CSV table of C-alpha atoms (C1' of nucleotides) in Angstrom, one decimal:
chain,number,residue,atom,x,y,z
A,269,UNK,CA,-8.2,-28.2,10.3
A,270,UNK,CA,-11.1,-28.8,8.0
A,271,UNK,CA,-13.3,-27.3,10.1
A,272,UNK,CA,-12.7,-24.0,9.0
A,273,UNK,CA,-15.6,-22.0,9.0
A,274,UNK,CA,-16.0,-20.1,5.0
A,275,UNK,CA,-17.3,-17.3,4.2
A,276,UNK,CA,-21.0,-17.3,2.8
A,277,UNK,CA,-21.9,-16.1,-0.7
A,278,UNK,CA,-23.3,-12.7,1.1
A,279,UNK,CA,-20.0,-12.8,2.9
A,280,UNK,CA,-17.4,-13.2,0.1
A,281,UNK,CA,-19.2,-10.7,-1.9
A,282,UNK,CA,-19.6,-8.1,0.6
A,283,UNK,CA,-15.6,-8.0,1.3
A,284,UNK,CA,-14.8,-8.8,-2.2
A,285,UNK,CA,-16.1,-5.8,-3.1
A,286,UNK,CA,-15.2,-3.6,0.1
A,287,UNK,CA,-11.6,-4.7,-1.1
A,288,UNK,CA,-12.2,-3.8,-4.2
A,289,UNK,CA,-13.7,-0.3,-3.4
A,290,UNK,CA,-10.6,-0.2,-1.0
A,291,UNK,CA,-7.7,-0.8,-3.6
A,292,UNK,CA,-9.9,1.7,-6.4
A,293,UNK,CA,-10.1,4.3,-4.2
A,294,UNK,CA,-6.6,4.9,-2.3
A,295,UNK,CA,-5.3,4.5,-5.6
A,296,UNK,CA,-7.5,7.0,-7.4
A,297,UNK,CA,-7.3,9.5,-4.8
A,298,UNK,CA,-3.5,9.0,-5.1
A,299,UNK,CA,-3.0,9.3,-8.1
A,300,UNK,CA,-5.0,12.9,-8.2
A,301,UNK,CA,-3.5,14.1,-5.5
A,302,UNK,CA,0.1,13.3,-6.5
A,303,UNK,CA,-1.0,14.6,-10.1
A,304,UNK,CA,-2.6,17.7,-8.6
A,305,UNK,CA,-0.5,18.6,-5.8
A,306,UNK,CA,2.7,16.5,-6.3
A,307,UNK,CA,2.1,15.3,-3.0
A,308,UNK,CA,1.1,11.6,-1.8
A,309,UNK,CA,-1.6,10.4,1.3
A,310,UNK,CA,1.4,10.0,3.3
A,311,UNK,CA,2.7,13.4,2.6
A,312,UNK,CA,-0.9,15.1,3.1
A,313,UNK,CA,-1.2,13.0,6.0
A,314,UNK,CA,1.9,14.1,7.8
A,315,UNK,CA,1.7,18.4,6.7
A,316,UNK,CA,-2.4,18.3,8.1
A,317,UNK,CA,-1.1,16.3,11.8
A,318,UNK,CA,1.7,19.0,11.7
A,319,UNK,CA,-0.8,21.8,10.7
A,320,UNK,CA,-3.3,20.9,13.5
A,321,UNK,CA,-0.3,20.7,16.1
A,322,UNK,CA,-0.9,23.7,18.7
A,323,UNK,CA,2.4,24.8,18.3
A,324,UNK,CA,3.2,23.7,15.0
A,325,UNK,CA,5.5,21.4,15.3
A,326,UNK,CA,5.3,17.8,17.0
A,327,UNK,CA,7.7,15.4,18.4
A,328,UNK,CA,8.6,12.5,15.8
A,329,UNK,CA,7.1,10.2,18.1
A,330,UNK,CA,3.8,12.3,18.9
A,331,UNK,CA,3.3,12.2,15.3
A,332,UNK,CA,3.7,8.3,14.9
A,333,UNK,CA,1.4,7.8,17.4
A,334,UNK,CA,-1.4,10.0,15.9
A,335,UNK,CA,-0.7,8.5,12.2
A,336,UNK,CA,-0.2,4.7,13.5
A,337,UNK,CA,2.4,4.2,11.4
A,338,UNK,CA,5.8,2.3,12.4
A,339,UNK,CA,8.4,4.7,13.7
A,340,UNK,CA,10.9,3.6,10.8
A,341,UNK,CA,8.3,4.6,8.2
A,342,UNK,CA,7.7,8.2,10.3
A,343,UNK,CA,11.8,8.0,9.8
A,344,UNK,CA,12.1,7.5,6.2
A,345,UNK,CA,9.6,9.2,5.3
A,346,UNK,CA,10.2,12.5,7.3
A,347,UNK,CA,14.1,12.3,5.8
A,348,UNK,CA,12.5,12.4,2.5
A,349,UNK,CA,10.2,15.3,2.9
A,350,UNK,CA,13.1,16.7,4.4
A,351,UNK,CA,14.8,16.4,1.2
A,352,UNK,CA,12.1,18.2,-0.8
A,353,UNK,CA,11.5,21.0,1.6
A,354,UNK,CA,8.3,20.6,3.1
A,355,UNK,CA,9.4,19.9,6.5
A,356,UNK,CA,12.4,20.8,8.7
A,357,UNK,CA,13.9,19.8,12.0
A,358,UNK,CA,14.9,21.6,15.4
A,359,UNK,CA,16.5,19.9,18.2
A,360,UNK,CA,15.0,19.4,21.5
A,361,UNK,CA,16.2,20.7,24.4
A,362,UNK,CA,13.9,18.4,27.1
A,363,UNK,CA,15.0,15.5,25.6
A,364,UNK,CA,18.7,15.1,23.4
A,365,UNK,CA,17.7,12.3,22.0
A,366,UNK,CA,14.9,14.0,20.6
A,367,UNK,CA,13.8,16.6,17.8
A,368,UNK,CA,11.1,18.1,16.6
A,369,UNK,CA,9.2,18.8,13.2
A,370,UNK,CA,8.0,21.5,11.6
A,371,UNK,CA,6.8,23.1,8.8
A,372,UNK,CA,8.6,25.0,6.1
A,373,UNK,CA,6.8,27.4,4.1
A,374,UNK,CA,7.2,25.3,1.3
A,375,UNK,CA,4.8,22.4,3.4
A,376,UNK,CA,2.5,25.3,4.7
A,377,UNK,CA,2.4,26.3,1.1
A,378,UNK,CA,1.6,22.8,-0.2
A,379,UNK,CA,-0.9,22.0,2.2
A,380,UNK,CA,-2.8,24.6,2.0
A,381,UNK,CA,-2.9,24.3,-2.0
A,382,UNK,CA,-3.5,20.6,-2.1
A,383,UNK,CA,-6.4,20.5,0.9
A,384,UNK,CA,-9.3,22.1,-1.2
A,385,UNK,CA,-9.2,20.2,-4.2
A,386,UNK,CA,-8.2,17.0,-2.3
A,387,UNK,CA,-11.4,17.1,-0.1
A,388,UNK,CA,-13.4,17.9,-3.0
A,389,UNK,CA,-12.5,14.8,-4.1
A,390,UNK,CA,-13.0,12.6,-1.4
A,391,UNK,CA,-16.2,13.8,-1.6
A,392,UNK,CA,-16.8,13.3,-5.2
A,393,UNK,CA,-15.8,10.0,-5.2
A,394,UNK,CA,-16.7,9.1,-1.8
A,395,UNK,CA,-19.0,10.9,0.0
A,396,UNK,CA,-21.6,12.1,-2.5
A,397,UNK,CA,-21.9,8.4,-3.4
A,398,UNK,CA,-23.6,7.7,0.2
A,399,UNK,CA,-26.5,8.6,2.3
A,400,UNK,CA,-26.2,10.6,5.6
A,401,UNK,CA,-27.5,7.3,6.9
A,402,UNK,CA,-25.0,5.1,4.8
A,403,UNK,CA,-22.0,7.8,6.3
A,404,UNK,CA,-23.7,6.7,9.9
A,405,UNK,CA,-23.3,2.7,9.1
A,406,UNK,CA,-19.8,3.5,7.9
A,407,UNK,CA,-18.6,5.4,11.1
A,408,UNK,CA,-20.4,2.3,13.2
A,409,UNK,CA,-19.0,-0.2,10.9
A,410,UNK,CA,-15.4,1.0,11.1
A,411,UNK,CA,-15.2,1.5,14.9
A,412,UNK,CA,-16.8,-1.9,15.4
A,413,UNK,CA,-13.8,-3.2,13.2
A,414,UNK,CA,-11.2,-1.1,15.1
A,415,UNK,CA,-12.4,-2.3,18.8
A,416,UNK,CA,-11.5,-6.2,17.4
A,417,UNK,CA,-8.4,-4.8,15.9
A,418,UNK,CA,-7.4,-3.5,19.0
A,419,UNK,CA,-9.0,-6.4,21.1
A,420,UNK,CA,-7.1,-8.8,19.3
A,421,UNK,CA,-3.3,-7.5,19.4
A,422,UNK,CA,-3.3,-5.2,22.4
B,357,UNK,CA,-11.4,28.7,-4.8
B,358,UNK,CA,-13.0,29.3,-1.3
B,359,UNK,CA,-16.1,27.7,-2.5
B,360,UNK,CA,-14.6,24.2,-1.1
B,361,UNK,CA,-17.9,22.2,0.2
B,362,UNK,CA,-15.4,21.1,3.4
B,363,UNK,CA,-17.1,17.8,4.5
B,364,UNK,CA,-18.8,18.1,7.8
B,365,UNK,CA,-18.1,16.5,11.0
B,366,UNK,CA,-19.9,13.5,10.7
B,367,UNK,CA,-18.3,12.8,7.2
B,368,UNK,CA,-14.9,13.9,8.5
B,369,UNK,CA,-15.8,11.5,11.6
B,370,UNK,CA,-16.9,8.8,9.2
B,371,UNK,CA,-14.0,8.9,6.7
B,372,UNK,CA,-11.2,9.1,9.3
B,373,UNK,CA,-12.6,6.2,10.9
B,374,UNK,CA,-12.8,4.4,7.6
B,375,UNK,CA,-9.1,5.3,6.7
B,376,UNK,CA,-8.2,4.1,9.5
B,377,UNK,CA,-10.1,0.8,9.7
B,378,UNK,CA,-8.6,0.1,6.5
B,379,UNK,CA,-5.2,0.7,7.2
B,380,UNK,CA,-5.2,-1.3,10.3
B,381,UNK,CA,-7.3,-3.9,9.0
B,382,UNK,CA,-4.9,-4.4,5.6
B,383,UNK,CA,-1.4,-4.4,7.4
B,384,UNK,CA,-3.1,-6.9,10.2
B,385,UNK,CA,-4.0,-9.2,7.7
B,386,UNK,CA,-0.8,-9.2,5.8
B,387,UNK,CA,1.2,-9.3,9.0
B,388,UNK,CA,-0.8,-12.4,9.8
B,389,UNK,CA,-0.9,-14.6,6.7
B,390,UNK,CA,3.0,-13.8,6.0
B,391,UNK,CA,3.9,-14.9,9.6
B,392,UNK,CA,1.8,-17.9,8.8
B,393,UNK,CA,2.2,-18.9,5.6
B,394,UNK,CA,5.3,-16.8,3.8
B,395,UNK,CA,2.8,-15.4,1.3
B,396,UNK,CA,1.3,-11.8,1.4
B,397,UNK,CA,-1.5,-10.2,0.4
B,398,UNK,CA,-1.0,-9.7,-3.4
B,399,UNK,CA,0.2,-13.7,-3.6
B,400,UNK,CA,-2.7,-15.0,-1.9
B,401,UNK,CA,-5.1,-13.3,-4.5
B,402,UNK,CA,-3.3,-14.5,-7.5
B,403,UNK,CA,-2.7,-17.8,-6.4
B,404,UNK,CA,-6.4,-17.7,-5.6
B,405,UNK,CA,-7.3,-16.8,-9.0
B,406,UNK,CA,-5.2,-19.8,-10.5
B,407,UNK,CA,-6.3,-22.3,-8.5
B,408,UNK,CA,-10.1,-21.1,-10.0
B,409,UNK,CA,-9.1,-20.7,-13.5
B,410,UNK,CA,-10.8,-23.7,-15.6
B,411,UNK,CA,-7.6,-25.0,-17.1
B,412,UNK,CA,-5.5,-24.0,-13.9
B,413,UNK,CA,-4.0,-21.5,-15.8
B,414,UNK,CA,-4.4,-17.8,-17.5
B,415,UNK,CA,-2.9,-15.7,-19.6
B,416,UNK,CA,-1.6,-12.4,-17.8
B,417,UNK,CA,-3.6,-10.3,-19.1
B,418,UNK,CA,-6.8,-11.9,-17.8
B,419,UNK,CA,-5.1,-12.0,-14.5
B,420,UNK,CA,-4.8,-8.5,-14.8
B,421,UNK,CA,-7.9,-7.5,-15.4
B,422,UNK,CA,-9.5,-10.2,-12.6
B,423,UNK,CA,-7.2,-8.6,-10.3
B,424,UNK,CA,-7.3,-5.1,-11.4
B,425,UNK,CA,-4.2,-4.9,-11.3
B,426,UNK,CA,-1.5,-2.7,-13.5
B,427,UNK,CA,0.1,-4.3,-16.3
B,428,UNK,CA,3.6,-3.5,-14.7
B,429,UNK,CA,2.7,-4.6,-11.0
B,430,UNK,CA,1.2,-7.9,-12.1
B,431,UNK,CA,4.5,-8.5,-14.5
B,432,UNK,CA,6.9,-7.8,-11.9
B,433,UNK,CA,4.6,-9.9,-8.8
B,434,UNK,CA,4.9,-13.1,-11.6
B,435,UNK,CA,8.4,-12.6,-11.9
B,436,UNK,CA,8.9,-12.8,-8.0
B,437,UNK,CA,6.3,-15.4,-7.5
B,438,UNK,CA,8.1,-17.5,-10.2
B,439,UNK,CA,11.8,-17.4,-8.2
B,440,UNK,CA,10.5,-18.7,-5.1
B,441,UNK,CA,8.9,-21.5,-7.1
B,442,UNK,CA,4.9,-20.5,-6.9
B,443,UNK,CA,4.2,-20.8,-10.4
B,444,UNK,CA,5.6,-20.9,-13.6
B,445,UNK,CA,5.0,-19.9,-17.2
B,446,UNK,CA,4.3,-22.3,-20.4
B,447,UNK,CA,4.5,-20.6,-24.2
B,448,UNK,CA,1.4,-19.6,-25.5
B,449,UNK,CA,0.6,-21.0,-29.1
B,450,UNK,CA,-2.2,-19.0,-30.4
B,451,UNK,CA,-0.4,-15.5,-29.6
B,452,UNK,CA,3.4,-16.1,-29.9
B,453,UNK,CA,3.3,-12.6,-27.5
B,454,UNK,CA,1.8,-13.9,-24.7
B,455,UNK,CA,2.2,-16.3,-21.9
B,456,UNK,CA,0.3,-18.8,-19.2
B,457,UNK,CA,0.4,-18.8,-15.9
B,458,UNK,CA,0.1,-22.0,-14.0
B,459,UNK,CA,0.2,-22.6,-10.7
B,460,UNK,CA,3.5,-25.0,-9.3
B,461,UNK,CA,3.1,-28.1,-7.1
B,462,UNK,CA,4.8,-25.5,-4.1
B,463,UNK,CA,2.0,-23.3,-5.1
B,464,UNK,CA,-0.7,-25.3,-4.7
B,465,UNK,CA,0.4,-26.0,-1.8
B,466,UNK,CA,0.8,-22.9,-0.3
B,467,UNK,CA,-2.5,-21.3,-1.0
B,468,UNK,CA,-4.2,-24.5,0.3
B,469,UNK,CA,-2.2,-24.9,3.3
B,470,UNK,CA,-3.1,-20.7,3.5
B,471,UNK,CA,-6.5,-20.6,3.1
B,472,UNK,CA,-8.2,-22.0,6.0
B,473,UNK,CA,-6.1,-19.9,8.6
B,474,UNK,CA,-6.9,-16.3,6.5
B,475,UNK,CA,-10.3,-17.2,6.1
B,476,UNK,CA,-10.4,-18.0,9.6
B,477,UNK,CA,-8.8,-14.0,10.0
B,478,UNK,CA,-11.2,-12.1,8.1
B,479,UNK,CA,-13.9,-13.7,9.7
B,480,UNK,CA,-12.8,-13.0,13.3
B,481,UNK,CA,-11.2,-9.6,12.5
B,482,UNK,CA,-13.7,-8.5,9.9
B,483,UNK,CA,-16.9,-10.3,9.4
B,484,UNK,CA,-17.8,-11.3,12.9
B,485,UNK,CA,-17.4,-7.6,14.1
B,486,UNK,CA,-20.5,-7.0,12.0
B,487,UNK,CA,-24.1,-8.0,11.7
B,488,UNK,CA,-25.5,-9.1,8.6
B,489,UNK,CA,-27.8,-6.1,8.1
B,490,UNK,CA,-24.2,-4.2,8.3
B,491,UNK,CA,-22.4,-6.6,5.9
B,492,UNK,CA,-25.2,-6.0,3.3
B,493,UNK,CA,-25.5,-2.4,3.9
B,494,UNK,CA,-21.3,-2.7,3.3
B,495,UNK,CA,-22.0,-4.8,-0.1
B,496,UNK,CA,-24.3,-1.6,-1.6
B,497,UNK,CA,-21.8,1.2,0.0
B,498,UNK,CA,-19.3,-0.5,-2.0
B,499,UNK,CA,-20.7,-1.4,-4.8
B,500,UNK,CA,-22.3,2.4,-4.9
B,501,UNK,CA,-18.7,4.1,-4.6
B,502,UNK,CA,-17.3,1.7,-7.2
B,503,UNK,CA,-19.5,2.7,-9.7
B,504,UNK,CA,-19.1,6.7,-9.1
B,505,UNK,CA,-15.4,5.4,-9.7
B,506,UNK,CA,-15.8,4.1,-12.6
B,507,UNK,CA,-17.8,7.0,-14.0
B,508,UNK,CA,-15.4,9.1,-13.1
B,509,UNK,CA,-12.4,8.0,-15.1
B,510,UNK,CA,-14.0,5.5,-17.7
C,287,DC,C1',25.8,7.9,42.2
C,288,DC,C1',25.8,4.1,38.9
C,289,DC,C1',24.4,0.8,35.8
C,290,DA,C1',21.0,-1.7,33.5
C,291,DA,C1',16.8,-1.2,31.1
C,292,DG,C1',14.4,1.2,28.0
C,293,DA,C1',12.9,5.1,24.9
C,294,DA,C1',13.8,8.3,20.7
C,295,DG,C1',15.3,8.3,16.4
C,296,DA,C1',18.4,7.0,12.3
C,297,DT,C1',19.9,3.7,8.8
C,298,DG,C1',20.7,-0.2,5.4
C,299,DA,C1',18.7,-4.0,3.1
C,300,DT,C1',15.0,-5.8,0.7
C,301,DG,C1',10.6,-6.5,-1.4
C,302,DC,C1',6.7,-3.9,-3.5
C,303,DG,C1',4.1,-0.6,-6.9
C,304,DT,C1',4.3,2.9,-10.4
C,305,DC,C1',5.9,5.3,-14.4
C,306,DA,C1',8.1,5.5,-18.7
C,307,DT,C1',9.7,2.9,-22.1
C,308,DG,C1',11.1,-1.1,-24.9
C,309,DT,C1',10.3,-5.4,-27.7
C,310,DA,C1',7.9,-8.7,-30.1
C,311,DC,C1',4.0,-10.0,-32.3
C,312,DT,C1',-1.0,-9.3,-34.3
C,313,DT,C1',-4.6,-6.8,-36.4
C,314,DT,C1',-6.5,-3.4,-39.5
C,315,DG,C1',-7.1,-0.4,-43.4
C,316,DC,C1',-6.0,0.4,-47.6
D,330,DG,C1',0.0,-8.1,-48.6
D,331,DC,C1',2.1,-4.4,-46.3
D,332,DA,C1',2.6,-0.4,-43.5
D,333,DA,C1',0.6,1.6,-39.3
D,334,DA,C1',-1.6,1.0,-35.2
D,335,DG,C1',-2.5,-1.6,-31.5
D,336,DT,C1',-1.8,-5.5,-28.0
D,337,DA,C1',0.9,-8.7,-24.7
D,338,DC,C1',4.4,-8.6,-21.9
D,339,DA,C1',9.1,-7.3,-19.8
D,340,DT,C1',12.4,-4.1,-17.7
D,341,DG,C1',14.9,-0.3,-15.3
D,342,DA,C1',14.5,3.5,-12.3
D,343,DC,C1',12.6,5.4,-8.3
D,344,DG,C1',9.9,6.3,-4.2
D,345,DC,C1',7.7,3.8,-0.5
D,346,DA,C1',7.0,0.3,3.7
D,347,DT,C1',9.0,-3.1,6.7
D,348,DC,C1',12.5,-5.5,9.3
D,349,DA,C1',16.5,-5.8,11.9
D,350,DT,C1',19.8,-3.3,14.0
D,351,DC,C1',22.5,0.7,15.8
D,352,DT,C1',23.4,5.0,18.5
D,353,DT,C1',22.4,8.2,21.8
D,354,DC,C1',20.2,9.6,25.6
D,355,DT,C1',17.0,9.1,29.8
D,356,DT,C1',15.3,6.8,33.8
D,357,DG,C1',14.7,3.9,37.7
D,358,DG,C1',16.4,0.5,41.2
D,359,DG,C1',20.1,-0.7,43.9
DNA sequence: CCCAAGAAGATGATGCGTCATGTACTTTGC
DNA sequence: GCAAAGTACATGACGCATCATCTTCTTGGG
């Protein structure tokens, strides 16, 4: 297998440093959130998805699907926000096996808090750093990535 | 605070699309070398930076601050990648607090037996997806962001 | 109908990352 | 030359992500 083919100079720098952008950034914005809000991506993730949700409250499952995360993580993670009183659960009568999720006041609470100050600092960090046209690239960029993604493992 | 400067719908467009290309493209990538090779993410870079390391080896703290890495994550990661044999310490004379880190025979191994297939990933996942006008535009977006980063919190 | 296949969700084990803190050594300022 | 401050590294606790597995319920073919 010595025919592998490397990555140029241009190449290795480029993602070098779009890793290195990558790690900086979910970390920073992490780390303010959590400091600001006490809540993590994750959490923020989850409470906006349930927020958005016509009738506020989603299926376990409908909400994996929309995050892409594994259905364990959704678990886990769910029981935990559970625990802290963001979230709660109501059975489902279409389907036994089922529940569904939905916000306490608490989460409402949270969410609404956290969003202003969070997106303020996406764009700090983020999006005042980059041209209208550089945001274009980016969008391009990305969805080129995803179609392989998705190309490649169904 | 209802002077939030919400980010439009091409910047929400571009930044979900970038969350989610990252997400993706990170957890393929790890799911891929640890099927193939046993190592994950983190090992593959610091096995990466020992086998470049002059002397094959380094002291921890100039791992660290290759990797970026915390202090604590970079102690703990040596401490796992020593019990399963991937490298292993010697005493450091000229600072009786410190340490090297070499890399072990099984190490060497592993990150040479690694390479070729994850190269071959990121290439076919990642770098192929993209023209090189988009990989250099990707190098300055990068770069750009990093350094509002590092403005931002010294 | 019934039973086999499959979907919804929970759970326990394990490795990872961070925070707070501890220990040992070195440097610096007087 | 010595105390105080700082540096190198380790450690324990805790929340998070994944894997394998389990239970419960639904569904679809006979």
């Amino acid at each position: 297998m010595s025919d592998t083919r490397w990555l140029s100079d241009d190449e290795q720098r480029a993602w070098r440093s779009y890793l290195r952008m990558q790690n900086r950034l979910t970390a920073e914005l992490n780390r303010r959130l959590q400091t600001a809000s006490g809540l993590s991506l994750a959490d923020y993730d989850v409470l906006v998805h349930l927020t958005d949700a016509p009738d506020g409250r989603l299926r376990p499952y409908e909400l994996q699907r929309e995050l892409h995360w594994e259905q364990s993580r959704l678990s886990h993670h769910l029981s935990r926000m559970h625990k802290r009183g963001l979230v709660r659960r109501e059975e489902c009568d279409e389907d036994k096996r089922g529940a569904y999720v939905l916000l306490t006041e608490a989460g409402r609470q949270a969410i609404t808090e956290a969003a202003p100050d969070h997106v303020e600092t996406v764009r700090r960090l983020f999006v005042d750093a980059l041209s209208p046209e550089q945001i274009d690239a980016l969008e391009r960029l990305a969805v080129q990535v995803l179609t392989r993604l998705e190309i490649s493992d169904g």
